[in-house]
Amino acid sequence: MSLPSELAGTPVAEHAAPRGIQVYRNLHLWLATGLAITLVGFAPTYFLNLRDATWFQHLHGLSATLWMGLLVVQPWLATRGRLKRHRSFGIVALVLAGMVVASGLAVLPFNIENAIEATSSPFAPATFLYGVTFVDLLTILGFLVAVLMATLSIRSLDDHVLWMASTLFWVLMPALARLLTFGLLVTVGPGDWTLVDTVFWTAFPILGLLVYLMVRIRRAHPALVLAAVGNLGALFVEPIGNSESWRALCNAVFL
């Protein structure tokens, strides 16, 4: 995805395709990869176990999956000249974003309940559940900021696209970590590792991809920088999860 310098700040006309939009003609294919990772990564724990999920988990799973699907559809519509449909779906996207944020906050208490009751699997110890709650809060906040900035920059093509596309990097970590976990279970089998380890190592390919994109477009765009900072949180799941102060705060807020 390369952005010519002359496109920076290109104004988006209200009823016409913005100049230079065809530079994003293949963006939907990149975003479709993120959707595929989400579907495969969450298949064993959610899509193939729908009966075990709570109502809030269903709402979060449905809204997040639809969001990822919309990320694929929107650039395809815009680069094929279907701007009226693109703008209509933009309204739907705002509703979906609200559902993703609200349902994401609603499922956080389950992390703390599982940590205290020790009802989770051996791969998700209390350290992970408390630590990943911090990462989840960071992810929800970053996702919300990215959506708001994409909405506010709707008249600047490059900014609008990059802020919206960056939401992928706020929701990719959970799916990719699960995919890595099941890959390890199949190839290596159970061992001394837990989800603390897989989340830690999952951060590196995501950070690497963000750095690659910044080099490719020759610009450290705020959307990509913010996503990189947010994904750095995955490297600190263990110390945060072991923090007594953080555990006490989570217990007070979520229980």
PDB file of N, CA and C in Angstrom, residues 5-60:
ATOM      1  N   SER A   5       3.134  11.139  -2.450  1.00  0.00           N
ATOM      2  CA  SER A   5       3.126  12.317  -1.596  1.00  0.00           C
ATOM      3  C   SER A   5       2.094  13.341  -2.031  1.00  0.00           C
ATOM      4  N   GLU A   6       1.790  13.373  -3.323  1.00  0.00           N
ATOM      5  CA  GLU A   6       0.830  14.383  -3.786  1.00  0.00           C
ATOM      6  C   GLU A   6      -0.585  14.095  -3.340  1.00  0.00           C
ATOM      7  N   LEU A   7      -0.809  12.887  -2.764  1.00  0.00           N
ATOM      8  CA  LEU A   7      -2.153  12.565  -2.295  1.00  0.00           C
ATOM      9  C   LEU A   7      -2.402  13.034  -0.872  1.00  0.00           C
ATOM     10  N   ALA A   8      -1.375  13.423  -0.166  1.00  0.00           N
ATOM     11  CA  ALA A   8      -1.530  13.798   1.230  1.00  0.00           C
ATOM     12  C   ALA A   8      -2.537  14.926   1.362  1.00  0.00           C
ATOM     13  N   GLY A   9      -3.537  14.703   2.201  1.00  0.00           N
ATOM     14  CA  GLY A   9      -4.537  15.731   2.450  1.00  0.00           C
ATOM     15  C   GLY A   9      -5.493  15.937   1.307  1.00  0.00           C
ATOM     16  N   THR A  10      -5.638  14.982   0.416  1.00  0.00           N
ATOM     17  CA  THR A  10      -6.554  15.139  -0.708  1.00  0.00           C
ATOM     18  C   THR A  10      -7.979  15.305  -0.206  1.00  0.00           C
ATOM     19  N   PRO A  11      -8.676  16.398  -0.542  1.00  0.00           N
ATOM     20  CA  PRO A  11     -10.042  16.575  -0.066  1.00  0.00           C
ATOM     21  C   PRO A  11     -10.986  15.588  -0.737  1.00  0.00           C
ATOM     22  N   VAL A  12     -11.914  15.073   0.050  1.00  0.00           N
ATOM     23  CA  VAL A  12     -12.889  14.128  -0.471  1.00  0.00           C
ATOM     24  C   VAL A  12     -14.155  14.878  -0.861  1.00  0.00           C
ATOM     25  N   ALA A  13     -14.459  14.890  -2.136  1.00  0.00           N
ATOM     26  CA  ALA A  13     -15.673  15.558  -2.599  1.00  0.00           C
ATOM     27  C   ALA A  13     -16.890  14.828  -2.083  1.00  0.00           C
ATOM     28  N   GLU A  14     -17.988  15.565  -1.918  1.00  0.00           N
ATOM     29  CA  GLU A  14     -19.159  14.981  -1.288  1.00  0.00           C
ATOM     30  C   GLU A  14     -19.845  13.958  -2.175  1.00  0.00           C
ATOM     31  N   HIS A  15     -19.856  14.157  -3.478  1.00  0.00           N
ATOM     32  CA  HIS A  15     -20.609  13.270  -4.352  1.00  0.00           C
ATOM     33  C   HIS A  15     -19.764  12.678  -5.464  1.00  0.00           C
ATOM     34  N   ALA A  16     -18.451  12.732  -5.326  1.00  0.00           N
ATOM     35  CA  ALA A  16     -17.589  12.196  -6.376  1.00  0.00           C
ATOM     36  C   ALA A  16     -16.460  11.398  -5.749  1.00  0.00           C
ATOM     37  N   ALA A  17     -15.932  10.479  -6.540  1.00  0.00           N
ATOM     38  CA  ALA A  17     -14.819   9.673  -6.050  1.00  0.00           C
ATOM     39  C   ALA A  17     -13.608  10.571  -5.860  1.00  0.00           C
ATOM     40  N   PRO A  18     -12.944  10.518  -4.703  1.00  0.00           N
ATOM     41  CA  PRO A  18     -11.783  11.378  -4.465  1.00  0.00           C
ATOM     42  C   PRO A  18     -10.624  11.024  -5.380  1.00  0.00           C
ATOM     43  N   ARG A  19      -9.862  12.019  -5.735  1.00  0.00           N
ATOM     44  CA  ARG A  19      -8.699  11.822  -6.586  1.00  0.00           C
ATOM     45  C   ARG A  19      -7.694  10.913  -5.887  1.00  0.00           C
ATOM     46  N   GLY A  20      -7.193   9.924  -6.610  1.00  0.00           N
ATOM     47  CA  GLY A  20      -6.177   9.050  -6.064  1.00  0.00           C
ATOM     48  C   GLY A  20      -6.701   7.851  -5.306  1.00  0.00           C
ATOM     49  N   ILE A  21      -8.010   7.643  -5.303  1.00  0.00           N
ATOM     50  CA  ILE A  21      -8.569   6.553  -4.501  1.00  0.00           C
ATOM     51  C   ILE A  21      -8.123   5.178  -5.009  1.00  0.00           C
ATOM     52  N   GLN A  22      -7.763   5.095  -6.285  1.00  0.00           N
ATOM     53  CA  GLN A  22      -7.396   3.795  -6.854  1.00  0.00           C
ATOM     54  C   GLN A  22      -6.096   3.236  -6.290  1.00  0.00           C
ATOM     55  N   VAL A  23      -5.340   4.056  -5.538  1.00  0.00           N
ATOM     56  CA  VAL A  23      -4.144   3.536  -4.891  1.00  0.00           C
ATOM     57  C   VAL A  23      -4.504   2.479  -3.849  1.00  0.00           C
ATOM     58  N   TYR A  24      -5.777   2.496  -3.426  1.00  0.00           N
ATOM     59  CA  TYR A  24      -6.251   1.548  -2.415  1.00  0.00           C
ATOM     60  C   TYR A  24      -7.074   0.408  -3.023  1.00  0.00           C
ATOM     61  N   ARG A  25      -6.941   0.192  -4.324  1.00  0.00           N
ATOM     62  CA  ARG A  25      -7.809  -0.768  -4.994  1.00  0.00           C
ATOM     63  C   ARG A  25      -7.633  -2.203  -4.480  1.00  0.00           C
ATOM     64  N   ASN A  26      -6.479  -2.525  -3.899  1.00  0.00           N
ATOM     65  CA  ASN A  26      -6.250  -3.869  -3.368  1.00  0.00           C
ATOM     66  C   ASN A  26      -6.253  -3.920  -1.837  1.00  0.00           C
ATOM     67  N   LEU A  27      -6.627  -2.816  -1.205  1.00  0.00           N
ATOM     68  CA  LEU A  27      -6.623  -2.775   0.256  1.00  0.00           C
ATOM     69  C   LEU A  27      -7.545  -3.838   0.857  1.00  0.00           C
ATOM     70  N   HIS A  28      -8.659  -4.083   0.188  1.00  0.00           N
ATOM     71  CA  HIS A  28      -9.618  -5.059   0.739  1.00  0.00           C
ATOM     72  C   HIS A  28      -9.013  -6.452   0.843  1.00  0.00           C
ATOM     73  N   LEU A  29      -8.050  -6.767  -0.013  1.00  0.00           N
ATOM     74  CA  LEU A  29      -7.418  -8.085   0.048  1.00  0.00           C
ATOM     75  C   LEU A  29      -6.547  -8.217   1.297  1.00  0.00           C
ATOM     76  N   TRP A  30      -5.825  -7.152   1.630  1.00  0.00           N
ATOM     77  CA  TRP A  30      -5.030  -7.162   2.860  1.00  0.00           C
ATOM     78  C   TRP A  30      -5.928  -7.290   4.084  1.00  0.00           C
ATOM     79  N   LEU A  31      -7.007  -6.556   4.087  1.00  0.00           N
ATOM     80  CA  LEU A  31      -7.916  -6.588   5.232  1.00  0.00           C
ATOM     81  C   LEU A  31      -8.656  -7.915   5.322  1.00  0.00           C
ATOM     82  N   ALA A  32      -8.865  -8.557   4.173  1.00  0.00           N
ATOM     83  CA  ALA A  32      -9.508  -9.876   4.174  1.00  0.00           C
ATOM     84  C   ALA A  32      -8.636 -10.907   4.889  1.00  0.00           C
ATOM     85  N   THR A  33      -7.325 -10.711   4.844  1.00  0.00           N
ATOM     86  CA  THR A  33      -6.422 -11.601   5.576  1.00  0.00           C
ATOM     87  C   THR A  33      -6.690 -11.516   7.074  1.00  0.00           C
ATOM     88  N   GLY A  34      -6.916 -10.295   7.555  1.00  0.00           N
ATOM     89  CA  GLY A  34      -7.253 -10.111   8.966  1.00  0.00           C
ATOM     90  C   GLY A  34      -8.561 -10.779   9.324  1.00  0.00           C
ATOM     91  N   LEU A  35      -9.538 -10.701   8.445  1.00  0.00           N
ATOM     92  CA  LEU A  35     -10.826 -11.367   8.678  1.00  0.00           C
ATOM     93  C   LEU A  35     -10.640 -12.877   8.739  1.00  0.00           C
ATOM     94  N   ALA A  36      -9.824 -13.416   7.840  1.00  0.00           N
ATOM     95  CA  ALA A  36      -9.583 -14.861   7.822  1.00  0.00           C
ATOM     96  C   ALA A  36      -8.906 -15.316   9.115  1.00  0.00           C
ATOM     97  N   ILE A  37      -7.928 -14.543   9.591  1.00  0.00           N
ATOM     98  CA  ILE A  37      -7.247 -14.877  10.847  1.00  0.00           C
ATOM     99  C   ILE A  37      -8.235 -14.860  12.001  1.00  0.00           C
ATOM    100  N   THR A  38      -9.144 -13.902  11.996  1.00  0.00           N
ATOM    101  CA  THR A  38     -10.152 -13.804  13.051  1.00  0.00           C
ATOM    102  C   THR A  38     -11.074 -15.020  13.052  1.00  0.00           C
ATOM    103  N   LEU A  39     -11.551 -15.409  11.889  1.00  0.00           N
ATOM    104  CA  LEU A  39     -12.474 -16.535  11.795  1.00  0.00           C
ATOM    105  C   LEU A  39     -11.803 -17.839  12.229  1.00  0.00           C
ATOM    106  N   VAL A  40     -10.576 -18.048  11.761  1.00  0.00           N
ATOM    107  CA  VAL A  40      -9.868 -19.288  12.099  1.00  0.00           C
ATOM    108  C   VAL A  40      -9.429 -19.273  13.559  1.00  0.00           C
ATOM    109  N   GLY A  41      -8.915 -18.132  14.028  1.00  0.00           N
ATOM    110  CA  GLY A  41      -8.413 -18.040  15.389  1.00  0.00           C
ATOM    111  C   GLY A  41      -9.484 -18.239  16.441  1.00  0.00           C
ATOM    112  N   PHE A  42     -10.683 -17.724  16.179  1.00  0.00           N
ATOM    113  CA  PHE A  42     -11.762 -17.837  17.155  1.00  0.00           C
ATOM    114  C   PHE A  42     -12.654 -19.057  16.933  1.00  0.00           C
ATOM    115  N   ALA A  43     -12.389 -19.830  15.892  1.00  0.00           N
ATOM    116  CA  ALA A  43     -13.235 -20.997  15.598  1.00  0.00           C
ATOM    117  C   ALA A  43     -13.298 -21.996  16.749  1.00  0.00           C
ATOM    118  N   PRO A  44     -12.173 -22.459  17.308  1.00  0.00           N
ATOM    119  CA  PRO A  44     -12.255 -23.488  18.350  1.00  0.00           C
ATOM    120  C   PRO A  44     -12.926 -23.018  19.640  1.00  0.00           C
ATOM    121  N   THR A  45     -12.658 -21.763  20.053  1.00  0.00           N
ATOM    122  CA  THR A  45     -13.169 -21.305  21.339  1.00  0.00           C
ATOM    123  C   THR A  45     -14.517 -20.600  21.247  1.00  0.00           C
ATOM    124  N   TYR A  46     -14.893 -20.142  20.054  1.00  0.00           N
ATOM    125  CA  TYR A  46     -16.173 -19.438  19.945  1.00  0.00           C
ATOM    126  C   TYR A  46     -17.084 -20.004  18.858  1.00  0.00           C
ATOM    127  N   PHE A  47     -16.674 -19.930  17.613  1.00  0.00           N
ATOM    128  CA  PHE A  47     -17.568 -20.290  16.516  1.00  0.00           C
ATOM    129  C   PHE A  47     -18.003 -21.755  16.564  1.00  0.00           C
ATOM    130  N   LEU A  48     -17.166 -22.635  17.117  1.00  0.00           N
ATOM    131  CA  LEU A  48     -17.528 -24.047  17.222  1.00  0.00           C
ATOM    132  C   LEU A  48     -18.083 -24.393  18.598  1.00  0.00           C
ATOM    133  N   ASN A  49     -18.232 -23.376  19.456  1.00  0.00           N
ATOM    134  CA  ASN A  49     -18.790 -23.584  20.803  1.00  0.00           C
ATOM    135  C   ASN A  49     -19.787 -22.488  21.149  1.00  0.00           C
ATOM    136  N   LEU A  50     -20.671 -22.202  20.232  1.00  0.00           N
ATOM    137  CA  LEU A  50     -21.613 -21.100  20.420  1.00  0.00           C
ATOM    138  C   LEU A  50     -22.528 -21.307  21.622  1.00  0.00           C
ATOM    139  N   ARG A  51     -22.850 -22.551  21.937  1.00  0.00           N
ATOM    140  CA  ARG A  51     -23.771 -22.817  23.046  1.00  0.00           C
ATOM    141  C   ARG A  51     -23.177 -22.442  24.398  1.00  0.00           C
ATOM    142  N   ASP A  52     -21.876 -22.438  24.499  1.00  0.00           N
ATOM    143  CA  ASP A  52     -21.218 -22.152  25.780  1.00  0.00           C
ATOM    144  C   ASP A  52     -20.998 -20.667  26.022  1.00  0.00           C
ATOM    145  N   ALA A  53     -21.242 -19.839  25.020  1.00  0.00           N
ATOM    146  CA  ALA A  53     -20.974 -18.398  25.139  1.00  0.00           C
ATOM    147  C   ALA A  53     -22.144 -17.683  25.807  1.00  0.00           C
ATOM    148  N   THR A  54     -21.828 -16.598  26.515  1.00  0.00           N
ATOM    149  CA  THR A  54     -22.854 -15.770  27.134  1.00  0.00           C
ATOM    150  C   THR A  54     -23.445 -14.811  26.099  1.00  0.00           C
ATOM    151  N   TRP A  55     -24.505 -14.141  26.482  1.00  0.00           N
ATOM    152  CA  TRP A  55     -25.152 -13.194  25.573  1.00  0.00           C
ATOM    153  C   TRP A  55     -24.190 -12.075  25.201  1.00  0.00           C
ATOM    154  N   PHE A  56     -23.425 -11.567  26.186  1.00  0.00           N
ATOM    155  CA  PHE A  56     -22.461 -10.502  25.911  1.00  0.00           C
ATOM    156  C   PHE A  56     -21.351 -10.986  24.985  1.00  0.00           C
ATOM    157  N   GLN A  57     -20.920 -12.220  25.162  1.00  0.00           N
ATOM    158  CA  GLN A  57     -19.891 -12.765  24.282  1.00  0.00           C
ATOM    159  C   GLN A  57     -20.404 -12.925  22.853  1.00  0.00           C
ATOM    160  N   HIS A  58     -21.672 -13.295  22.722  1.00  0.00           N
ATOM    161  CA  HIS A  58     -22.266 -13.376  21.388  1.00  0.00           C
ATOM    162  C   HIS A  58     -22.314 -11.984  20.745  1.00  0.00           C
ATOM    163  N   LEU A  59     -22.720 -11.002  21.519  1.00  0.00           N
ATOM    164  CA  LEU A  59     -22.799  -9.638  20.990  1.00  0.00           C
ATOM    165  C   LEU A  59     -21.423  -9.143  20.565  1.00  0.00           C
ATOM    166  N   HIS A  60     -20.424  -9.436  21.390  1.00  0.00           N
ATOM    167  CA  HIS A  60     -19.069  -9.001  21.054  1.00  0.00           C
ATOM    168  C   HIS A  60     -18.530  -9.760  19.841  1.00  0.00           C
TER     169      HIS A  60
END
